[in-house]
Phi, psi and omega in degrees: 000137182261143169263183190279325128354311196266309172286338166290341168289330136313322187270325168293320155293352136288341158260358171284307180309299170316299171299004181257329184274322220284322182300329205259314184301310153334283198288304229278319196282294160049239158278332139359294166292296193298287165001306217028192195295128186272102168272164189266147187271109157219194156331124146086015159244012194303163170294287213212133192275099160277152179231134182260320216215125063209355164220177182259118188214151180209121180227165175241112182266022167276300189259014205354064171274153189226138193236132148293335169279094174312299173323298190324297168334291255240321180279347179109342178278077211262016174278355190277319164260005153309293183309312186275348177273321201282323171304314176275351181263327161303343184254341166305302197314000000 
């Protein structure tokens, strides 16, 4: 037989439970949010097309701006296409 003792410990273990799940469903959005949208690194999402051979091309394929200095590229020197993303999401707007 249960007492009023035995059932507020129960009914207190079914509100810790609850509130653990409504807390962890909080950190999941969350981190969601933080995430935003993932695209999968696959074949054909790439950012920027390097070409080695048989001539030297670097294109960005969101804005297609296009470079012959590979090298440059390859050394960090990415404002040109900084530049060209920043032209191009402006002219999006």
């Amino acid at each position: 037989e249960r007492t009023q003792l035995m059932n507020k410990k129960i009914a207190l273990e079914m509100i810790k439970v609850k509130l653990m799940v409504i807390k962890e469903e909080q950190r999941a959005a969350e981190l969601q949010e933080i995430k935003g949208d993932l695209a999968e690194a696959a074949w054909g999402t790439q950012v920027r097309n390097y070409v080695f051979q048989p001539y030297k091309l670097v294109k960005d394929t969101r804005t297609g701006y296009e470079t012959t200095r590979a090298q440059d590229v390859l050394d960090g020197e990415l404002m040109d296409f900084v530049e060209s993303h920043l032209r191009h999401t402006h002219n999006n707007d």
